[in-house]
PDB file of C-alpha atoms and ligand atoms in Angstrom:
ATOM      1  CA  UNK A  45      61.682 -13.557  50.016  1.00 80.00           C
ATOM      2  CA  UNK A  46      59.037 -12.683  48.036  1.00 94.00           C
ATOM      3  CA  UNK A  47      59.366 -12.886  44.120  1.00 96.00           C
ATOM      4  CA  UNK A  48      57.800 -12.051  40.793  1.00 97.00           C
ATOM      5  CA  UNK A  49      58.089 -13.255  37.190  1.00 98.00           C
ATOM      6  CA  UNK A  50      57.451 -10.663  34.288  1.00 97.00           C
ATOM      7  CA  UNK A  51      57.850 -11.575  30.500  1.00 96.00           C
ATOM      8  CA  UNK A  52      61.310 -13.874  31.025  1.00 95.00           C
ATOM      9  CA  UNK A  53      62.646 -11.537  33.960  1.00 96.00           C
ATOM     10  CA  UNK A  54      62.467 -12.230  38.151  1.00 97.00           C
ATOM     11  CA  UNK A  55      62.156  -9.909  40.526  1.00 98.00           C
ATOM     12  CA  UNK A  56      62.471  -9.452  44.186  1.00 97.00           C
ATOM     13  CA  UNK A  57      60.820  -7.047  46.290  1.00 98.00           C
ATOM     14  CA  UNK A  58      62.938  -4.502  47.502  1.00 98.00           C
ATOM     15  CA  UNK A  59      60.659  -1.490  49.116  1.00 98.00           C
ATOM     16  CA  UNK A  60      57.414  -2.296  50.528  1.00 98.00           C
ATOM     17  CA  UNK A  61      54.111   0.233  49.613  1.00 98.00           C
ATOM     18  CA  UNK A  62      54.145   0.999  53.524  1.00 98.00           C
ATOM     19  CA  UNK A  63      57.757   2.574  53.161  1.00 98.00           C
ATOM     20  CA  UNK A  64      56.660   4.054  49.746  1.00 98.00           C
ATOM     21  CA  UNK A  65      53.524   5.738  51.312  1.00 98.00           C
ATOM     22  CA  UNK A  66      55.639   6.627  54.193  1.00 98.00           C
ATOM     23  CA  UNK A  67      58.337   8.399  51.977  1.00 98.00           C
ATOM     24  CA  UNK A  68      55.708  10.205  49.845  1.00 98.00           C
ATOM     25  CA  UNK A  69      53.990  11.585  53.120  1.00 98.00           C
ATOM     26  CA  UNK A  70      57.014  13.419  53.940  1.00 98.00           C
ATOM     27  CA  UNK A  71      57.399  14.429  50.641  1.00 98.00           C
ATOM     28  CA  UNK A  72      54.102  16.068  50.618  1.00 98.00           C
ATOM     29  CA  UNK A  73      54.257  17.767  53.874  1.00 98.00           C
ATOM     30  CA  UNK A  74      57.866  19.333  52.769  1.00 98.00           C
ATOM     31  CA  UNK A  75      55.725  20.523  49.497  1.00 98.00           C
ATOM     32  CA  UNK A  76      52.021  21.827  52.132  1.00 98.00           C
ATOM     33  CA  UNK A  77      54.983  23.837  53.854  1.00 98.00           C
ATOM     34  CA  UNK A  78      57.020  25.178  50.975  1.00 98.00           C
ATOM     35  CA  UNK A  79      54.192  26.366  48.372  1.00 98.00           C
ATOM     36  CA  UNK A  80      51.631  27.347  50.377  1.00 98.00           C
ATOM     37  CA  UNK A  81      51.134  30.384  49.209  1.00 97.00           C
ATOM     38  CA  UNK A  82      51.903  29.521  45.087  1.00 97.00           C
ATOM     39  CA  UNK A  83      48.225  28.098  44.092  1.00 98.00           C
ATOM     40  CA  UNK A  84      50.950  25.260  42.244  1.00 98.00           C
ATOM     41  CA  UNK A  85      49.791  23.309  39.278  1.00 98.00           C
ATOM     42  CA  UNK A  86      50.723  19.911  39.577  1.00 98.00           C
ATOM     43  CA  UNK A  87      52.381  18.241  36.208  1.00 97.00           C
ATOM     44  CA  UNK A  88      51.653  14.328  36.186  1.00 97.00           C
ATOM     45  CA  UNK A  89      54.121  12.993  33.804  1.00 96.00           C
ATOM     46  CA  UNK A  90      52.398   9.806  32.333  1.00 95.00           C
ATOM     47  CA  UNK A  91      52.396   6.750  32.012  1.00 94.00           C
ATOM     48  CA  UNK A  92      54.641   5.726  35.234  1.00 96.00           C
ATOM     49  CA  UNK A  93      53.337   8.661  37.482  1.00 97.00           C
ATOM     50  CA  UNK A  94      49.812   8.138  38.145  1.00 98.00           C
ATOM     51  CA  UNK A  95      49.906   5.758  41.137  1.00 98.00           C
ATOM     52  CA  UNK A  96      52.351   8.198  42.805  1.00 98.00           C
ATOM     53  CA  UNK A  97      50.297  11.284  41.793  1.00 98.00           C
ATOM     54  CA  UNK A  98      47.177   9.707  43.610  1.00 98.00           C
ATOM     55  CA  UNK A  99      49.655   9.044  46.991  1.00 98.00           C
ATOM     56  CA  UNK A 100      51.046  12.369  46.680  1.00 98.00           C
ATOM     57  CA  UNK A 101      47.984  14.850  45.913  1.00 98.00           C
ATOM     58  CA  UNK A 102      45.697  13.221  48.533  1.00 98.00           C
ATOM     59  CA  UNK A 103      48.262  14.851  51.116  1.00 98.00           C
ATOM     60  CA  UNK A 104      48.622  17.707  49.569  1.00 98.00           C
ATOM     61  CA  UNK A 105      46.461  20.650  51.158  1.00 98.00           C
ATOM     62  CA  UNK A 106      47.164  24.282  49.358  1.00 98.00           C
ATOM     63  CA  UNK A 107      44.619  26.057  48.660  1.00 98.00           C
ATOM     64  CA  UNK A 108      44.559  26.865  44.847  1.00 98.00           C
ATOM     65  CA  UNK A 109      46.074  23.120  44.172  1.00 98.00           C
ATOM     66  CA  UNK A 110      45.734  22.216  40.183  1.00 98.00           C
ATOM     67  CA  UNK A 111      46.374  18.495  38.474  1.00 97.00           C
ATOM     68  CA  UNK A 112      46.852  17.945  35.102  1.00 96.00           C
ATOM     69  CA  UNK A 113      48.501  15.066  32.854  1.00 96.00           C
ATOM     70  CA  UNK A 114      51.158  14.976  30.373  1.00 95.00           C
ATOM     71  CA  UNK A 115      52.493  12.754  27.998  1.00 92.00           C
ATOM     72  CA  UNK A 116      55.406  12.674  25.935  1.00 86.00           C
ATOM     73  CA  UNK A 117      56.334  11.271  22.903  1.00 78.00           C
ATOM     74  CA  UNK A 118      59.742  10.558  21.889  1.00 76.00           C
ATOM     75  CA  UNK A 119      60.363   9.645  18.415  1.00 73.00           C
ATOM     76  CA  UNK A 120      63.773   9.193  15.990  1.00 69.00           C
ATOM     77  CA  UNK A 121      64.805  12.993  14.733  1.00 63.00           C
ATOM     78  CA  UNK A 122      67.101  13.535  11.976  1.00 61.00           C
ATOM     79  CA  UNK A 123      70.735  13.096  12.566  1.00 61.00           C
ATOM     80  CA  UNK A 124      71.192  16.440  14.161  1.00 61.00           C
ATOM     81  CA  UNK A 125      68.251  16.489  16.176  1.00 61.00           C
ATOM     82  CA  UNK A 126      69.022  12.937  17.939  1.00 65.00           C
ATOM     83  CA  UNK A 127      65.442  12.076  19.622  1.00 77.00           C
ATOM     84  CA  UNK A 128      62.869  14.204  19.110  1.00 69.00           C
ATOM     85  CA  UNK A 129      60.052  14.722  22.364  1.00 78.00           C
ATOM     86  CA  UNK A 130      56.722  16.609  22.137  1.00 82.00           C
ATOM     87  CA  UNK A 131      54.463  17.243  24.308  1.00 86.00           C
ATOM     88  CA  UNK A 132      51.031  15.553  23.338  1.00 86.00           C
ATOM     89  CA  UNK A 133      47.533  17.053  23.989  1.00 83.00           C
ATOM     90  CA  UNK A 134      48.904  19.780  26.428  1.00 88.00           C
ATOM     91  CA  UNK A 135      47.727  23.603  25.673  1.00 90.00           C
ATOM     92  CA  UNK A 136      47.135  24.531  29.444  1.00 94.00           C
ATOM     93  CA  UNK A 137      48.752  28.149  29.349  1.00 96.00           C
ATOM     94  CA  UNK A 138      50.979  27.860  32.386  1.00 97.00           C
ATOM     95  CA  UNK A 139      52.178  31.494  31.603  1.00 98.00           C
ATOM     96  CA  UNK A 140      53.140  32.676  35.318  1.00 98.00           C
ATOM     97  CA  UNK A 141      52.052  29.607  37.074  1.00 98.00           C
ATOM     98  CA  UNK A 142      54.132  27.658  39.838  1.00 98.00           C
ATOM     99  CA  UNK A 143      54.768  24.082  38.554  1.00 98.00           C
ATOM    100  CA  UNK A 144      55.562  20.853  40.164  1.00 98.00           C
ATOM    101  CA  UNK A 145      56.341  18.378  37.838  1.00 98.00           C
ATOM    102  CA  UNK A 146      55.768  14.621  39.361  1.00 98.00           C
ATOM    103  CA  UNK A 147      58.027  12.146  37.638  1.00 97.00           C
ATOM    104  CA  UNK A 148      58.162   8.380  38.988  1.00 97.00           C
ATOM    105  CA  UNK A 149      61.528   7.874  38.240  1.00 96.00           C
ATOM    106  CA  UNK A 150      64.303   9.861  37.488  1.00 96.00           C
ATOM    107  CA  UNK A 151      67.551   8.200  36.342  1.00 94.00           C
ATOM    108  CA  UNK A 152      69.751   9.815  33.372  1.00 92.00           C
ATOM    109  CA  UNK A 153      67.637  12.719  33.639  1.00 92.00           C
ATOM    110  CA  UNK A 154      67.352  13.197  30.008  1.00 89.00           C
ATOM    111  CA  UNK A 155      63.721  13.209  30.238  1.00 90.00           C
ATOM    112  CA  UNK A 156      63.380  15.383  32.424  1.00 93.00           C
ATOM    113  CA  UNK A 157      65.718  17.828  30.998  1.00 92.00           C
ATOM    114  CA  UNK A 158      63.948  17.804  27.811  1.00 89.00           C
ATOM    115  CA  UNK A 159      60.527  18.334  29.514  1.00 93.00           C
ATOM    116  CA  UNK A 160      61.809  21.566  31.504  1.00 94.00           C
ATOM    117  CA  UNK A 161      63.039  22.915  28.298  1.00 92.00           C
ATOM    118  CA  UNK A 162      59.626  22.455  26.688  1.00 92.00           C
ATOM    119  CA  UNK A 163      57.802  23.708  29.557  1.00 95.00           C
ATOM    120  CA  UNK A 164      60.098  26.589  30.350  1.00 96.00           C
ATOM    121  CA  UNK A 165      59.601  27.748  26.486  1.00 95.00           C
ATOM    122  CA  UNK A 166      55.902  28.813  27.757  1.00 96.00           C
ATOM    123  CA  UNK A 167      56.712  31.184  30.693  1.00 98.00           C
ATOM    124  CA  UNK A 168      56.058  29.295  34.280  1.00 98.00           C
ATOM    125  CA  UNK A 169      57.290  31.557  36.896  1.00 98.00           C
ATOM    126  CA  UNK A 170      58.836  28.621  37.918  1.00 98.00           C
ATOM    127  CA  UNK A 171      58.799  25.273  37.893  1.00 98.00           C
ATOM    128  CA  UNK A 172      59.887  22.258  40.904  1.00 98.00           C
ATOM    129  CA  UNK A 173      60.914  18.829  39.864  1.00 98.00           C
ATOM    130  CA  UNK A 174      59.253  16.140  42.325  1.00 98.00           C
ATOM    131  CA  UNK A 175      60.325  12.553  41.726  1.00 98.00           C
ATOM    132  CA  UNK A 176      58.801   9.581  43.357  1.00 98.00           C
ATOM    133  CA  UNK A 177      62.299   7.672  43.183  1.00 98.00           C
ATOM    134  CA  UNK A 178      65.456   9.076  41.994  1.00 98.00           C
ATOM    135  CA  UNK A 179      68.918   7.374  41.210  1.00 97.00           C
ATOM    136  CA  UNK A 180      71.478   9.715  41.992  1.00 97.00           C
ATOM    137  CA  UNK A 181      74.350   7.737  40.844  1.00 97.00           C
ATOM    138  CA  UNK A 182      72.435   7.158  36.982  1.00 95.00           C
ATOM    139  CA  UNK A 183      72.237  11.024  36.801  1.00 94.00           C
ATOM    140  CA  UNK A 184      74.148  12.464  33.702  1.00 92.00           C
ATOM    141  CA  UNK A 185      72.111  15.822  32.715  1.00 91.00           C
ATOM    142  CA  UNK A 186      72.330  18.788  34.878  1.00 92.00           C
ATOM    143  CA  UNK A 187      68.972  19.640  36.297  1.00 95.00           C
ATOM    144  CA  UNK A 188      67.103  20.587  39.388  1.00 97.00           C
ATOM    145  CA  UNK A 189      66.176  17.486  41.363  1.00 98.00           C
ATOM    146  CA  UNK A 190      64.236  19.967  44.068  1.00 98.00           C
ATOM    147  CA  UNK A 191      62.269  16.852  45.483  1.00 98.00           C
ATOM    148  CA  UNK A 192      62.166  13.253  45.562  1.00 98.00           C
ATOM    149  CA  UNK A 193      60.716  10.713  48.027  1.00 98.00           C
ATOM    150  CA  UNK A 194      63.405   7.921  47.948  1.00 98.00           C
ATOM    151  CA  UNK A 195      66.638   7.423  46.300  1.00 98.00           C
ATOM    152  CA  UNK A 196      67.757   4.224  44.987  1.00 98.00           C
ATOM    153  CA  UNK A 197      71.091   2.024  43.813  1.00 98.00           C
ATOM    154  CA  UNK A 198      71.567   2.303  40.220  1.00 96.00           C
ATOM    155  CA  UNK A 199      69.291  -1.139  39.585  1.00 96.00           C
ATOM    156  CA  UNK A 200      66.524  -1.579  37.681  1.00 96.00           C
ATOM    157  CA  UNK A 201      62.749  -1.624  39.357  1.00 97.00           C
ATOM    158  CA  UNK A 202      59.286  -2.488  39.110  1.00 97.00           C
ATOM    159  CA  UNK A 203      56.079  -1.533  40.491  1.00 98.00           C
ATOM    160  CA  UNK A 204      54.162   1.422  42.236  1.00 98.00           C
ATOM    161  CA  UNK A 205      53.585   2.689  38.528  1.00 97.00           C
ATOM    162  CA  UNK A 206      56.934   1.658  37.257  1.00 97.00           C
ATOM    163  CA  UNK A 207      56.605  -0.886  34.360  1.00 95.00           C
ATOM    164  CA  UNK A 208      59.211  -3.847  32.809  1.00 95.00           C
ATOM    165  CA  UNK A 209      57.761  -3.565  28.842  1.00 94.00           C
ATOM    166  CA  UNK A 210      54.293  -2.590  30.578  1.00 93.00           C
ATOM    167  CA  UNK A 211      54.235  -5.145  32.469  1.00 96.00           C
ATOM    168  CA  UNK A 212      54.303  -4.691  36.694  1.00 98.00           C
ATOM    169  CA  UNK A 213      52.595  -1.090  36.987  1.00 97.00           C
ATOM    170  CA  UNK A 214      50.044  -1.835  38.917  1.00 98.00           C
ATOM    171  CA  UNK A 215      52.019  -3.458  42.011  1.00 98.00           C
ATOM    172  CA  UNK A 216      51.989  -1.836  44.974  1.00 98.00           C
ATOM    173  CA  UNK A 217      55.520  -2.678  46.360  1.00 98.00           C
ATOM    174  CA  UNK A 218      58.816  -2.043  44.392  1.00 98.00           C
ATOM    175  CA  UNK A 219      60.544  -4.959  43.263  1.00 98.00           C
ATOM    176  CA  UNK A 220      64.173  -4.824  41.637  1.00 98.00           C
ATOM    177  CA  UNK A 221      65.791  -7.190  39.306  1.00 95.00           C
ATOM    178  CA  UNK A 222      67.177 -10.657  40.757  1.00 92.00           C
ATOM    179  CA  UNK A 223      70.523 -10.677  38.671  1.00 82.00           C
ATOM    180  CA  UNK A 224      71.170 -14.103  40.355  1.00 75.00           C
ATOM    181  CA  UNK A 225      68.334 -15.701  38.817  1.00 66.00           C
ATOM    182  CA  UNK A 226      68.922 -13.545  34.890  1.00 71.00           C
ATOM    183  CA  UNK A 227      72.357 -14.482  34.087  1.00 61.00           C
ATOM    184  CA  UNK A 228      72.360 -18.391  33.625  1.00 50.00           C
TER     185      UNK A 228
HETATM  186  P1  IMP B 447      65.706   9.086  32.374  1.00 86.13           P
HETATM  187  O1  IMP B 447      65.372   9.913  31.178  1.00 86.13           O
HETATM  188  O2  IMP B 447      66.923   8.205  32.119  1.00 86.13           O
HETATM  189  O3  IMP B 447      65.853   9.883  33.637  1.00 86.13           O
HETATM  190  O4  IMP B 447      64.557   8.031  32.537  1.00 86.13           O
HETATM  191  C1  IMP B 447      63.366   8.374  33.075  1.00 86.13           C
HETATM  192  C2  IMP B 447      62.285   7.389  32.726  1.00 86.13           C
HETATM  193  O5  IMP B 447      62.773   6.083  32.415  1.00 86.13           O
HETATM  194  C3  IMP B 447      61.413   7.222  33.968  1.00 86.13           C
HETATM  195  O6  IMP B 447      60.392   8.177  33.964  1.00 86.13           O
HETATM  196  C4  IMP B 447      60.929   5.805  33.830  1.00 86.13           C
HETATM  197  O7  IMP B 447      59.741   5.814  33.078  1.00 86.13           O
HETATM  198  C5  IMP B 447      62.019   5.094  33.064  1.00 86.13           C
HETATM  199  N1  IMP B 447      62.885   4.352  34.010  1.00 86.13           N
HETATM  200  C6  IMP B 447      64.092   4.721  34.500  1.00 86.13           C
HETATM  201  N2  IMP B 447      64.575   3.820  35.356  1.00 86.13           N
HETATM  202  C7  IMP B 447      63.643   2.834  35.423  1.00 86.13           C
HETATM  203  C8  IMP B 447      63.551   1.603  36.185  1.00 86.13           C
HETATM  204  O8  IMP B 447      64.422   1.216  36.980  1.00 86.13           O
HETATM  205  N3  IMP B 447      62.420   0.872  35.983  1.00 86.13           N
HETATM  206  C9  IMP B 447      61.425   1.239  35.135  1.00 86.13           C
HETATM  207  N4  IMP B 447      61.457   2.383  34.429  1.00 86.13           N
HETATM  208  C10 IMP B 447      62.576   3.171  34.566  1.00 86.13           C
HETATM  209 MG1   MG B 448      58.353   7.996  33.253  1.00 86.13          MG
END
């Protein structure tokens, strides 16, 4: 079984990049076949996303396709406000655009719901959530989970742009955490 040590924490592979790549192709034809005609700009959420991003939009053949990158930061708010998120370094006008966002990972879903409120502020005509993996059973917001290439246990990963305190990101397979080996 093939392992890995990050910081204090082992690992065990769980998904091999084949299966990933495998996944992600299917993903992207389901996305050539259902947008076709939407010239869609493609919303790389950063830092975990870019290794799926560079799988997915190599398969991806609409005409019209657009990539750009976002990054969020999150930061302590008041006591009323709870976290606060911004979008950093982003003033594309997406007015009337079709948007994929690609996430890596989507597990609470908090992220993501506070990205599609920020995004849907500026006027999309609409906007698709595409996740690389998604945890179904982790979900606690309510949003659109329109695409996603694999869905996992509610564990925690590593690797294929997933990071344990950025460490493991640039790994090709997906490893998950060996609980046997962590408790001691
Ligand atoms: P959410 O807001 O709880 O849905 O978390 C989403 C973000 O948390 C993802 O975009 C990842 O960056 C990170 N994340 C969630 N689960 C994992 C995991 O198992 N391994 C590494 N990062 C994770
Ligand atoms: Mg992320």
């Amino acid at each position: 079984m093939k392992k890995i040590k990050l910081h204090d924490k082992e690992f065990r592979l769980l998904i091999e990049a084949s299966a990933i790549d495998l996944a992600v192709t299917g993903l992207a034809q389901r996305l050539n076949h259902d947008l076709q005609d939407e010239q869609p700009l493609f919303l790389s959420v950063l830092n975990g996303s870019f290794m799926f991003t560079s799988d997915l939009l190599k398969k991806i053949t609409i005409p019209g396709t657009e990539i750009s990158f976002i990054k969020i930061a999150s930061y302590a708010g008041t006591c009323s406000t709870g976290t606060v998120r911004e979008l950093i370094g982003f003033h594309k006008n997406i007015e009337g655009r079709t948007i994929v966002i690609l996430e890596d990972m989507i597990d609470s879903g908090k992220s993501m719901a506070y990205l599609l409120d920020l995004l849907k502020a500026r006027n999309p005509k609409k906007i698709y959530v595409a996740t690389m993996f998604y945890k179904p059973k982790a979900l606690v917001c309510k949003i659109p989970v329109d695409y996603y290439a694999l869905s996992l246990e509610n564990d925690f990963v590593v690797g294929h742009g997933l990071d344990y305190d950025d460490l493991g990101r640039n790994l090709p397979d997906l490893y998950i955490l060996d609980n046997r080996e962590n408790k001691a």
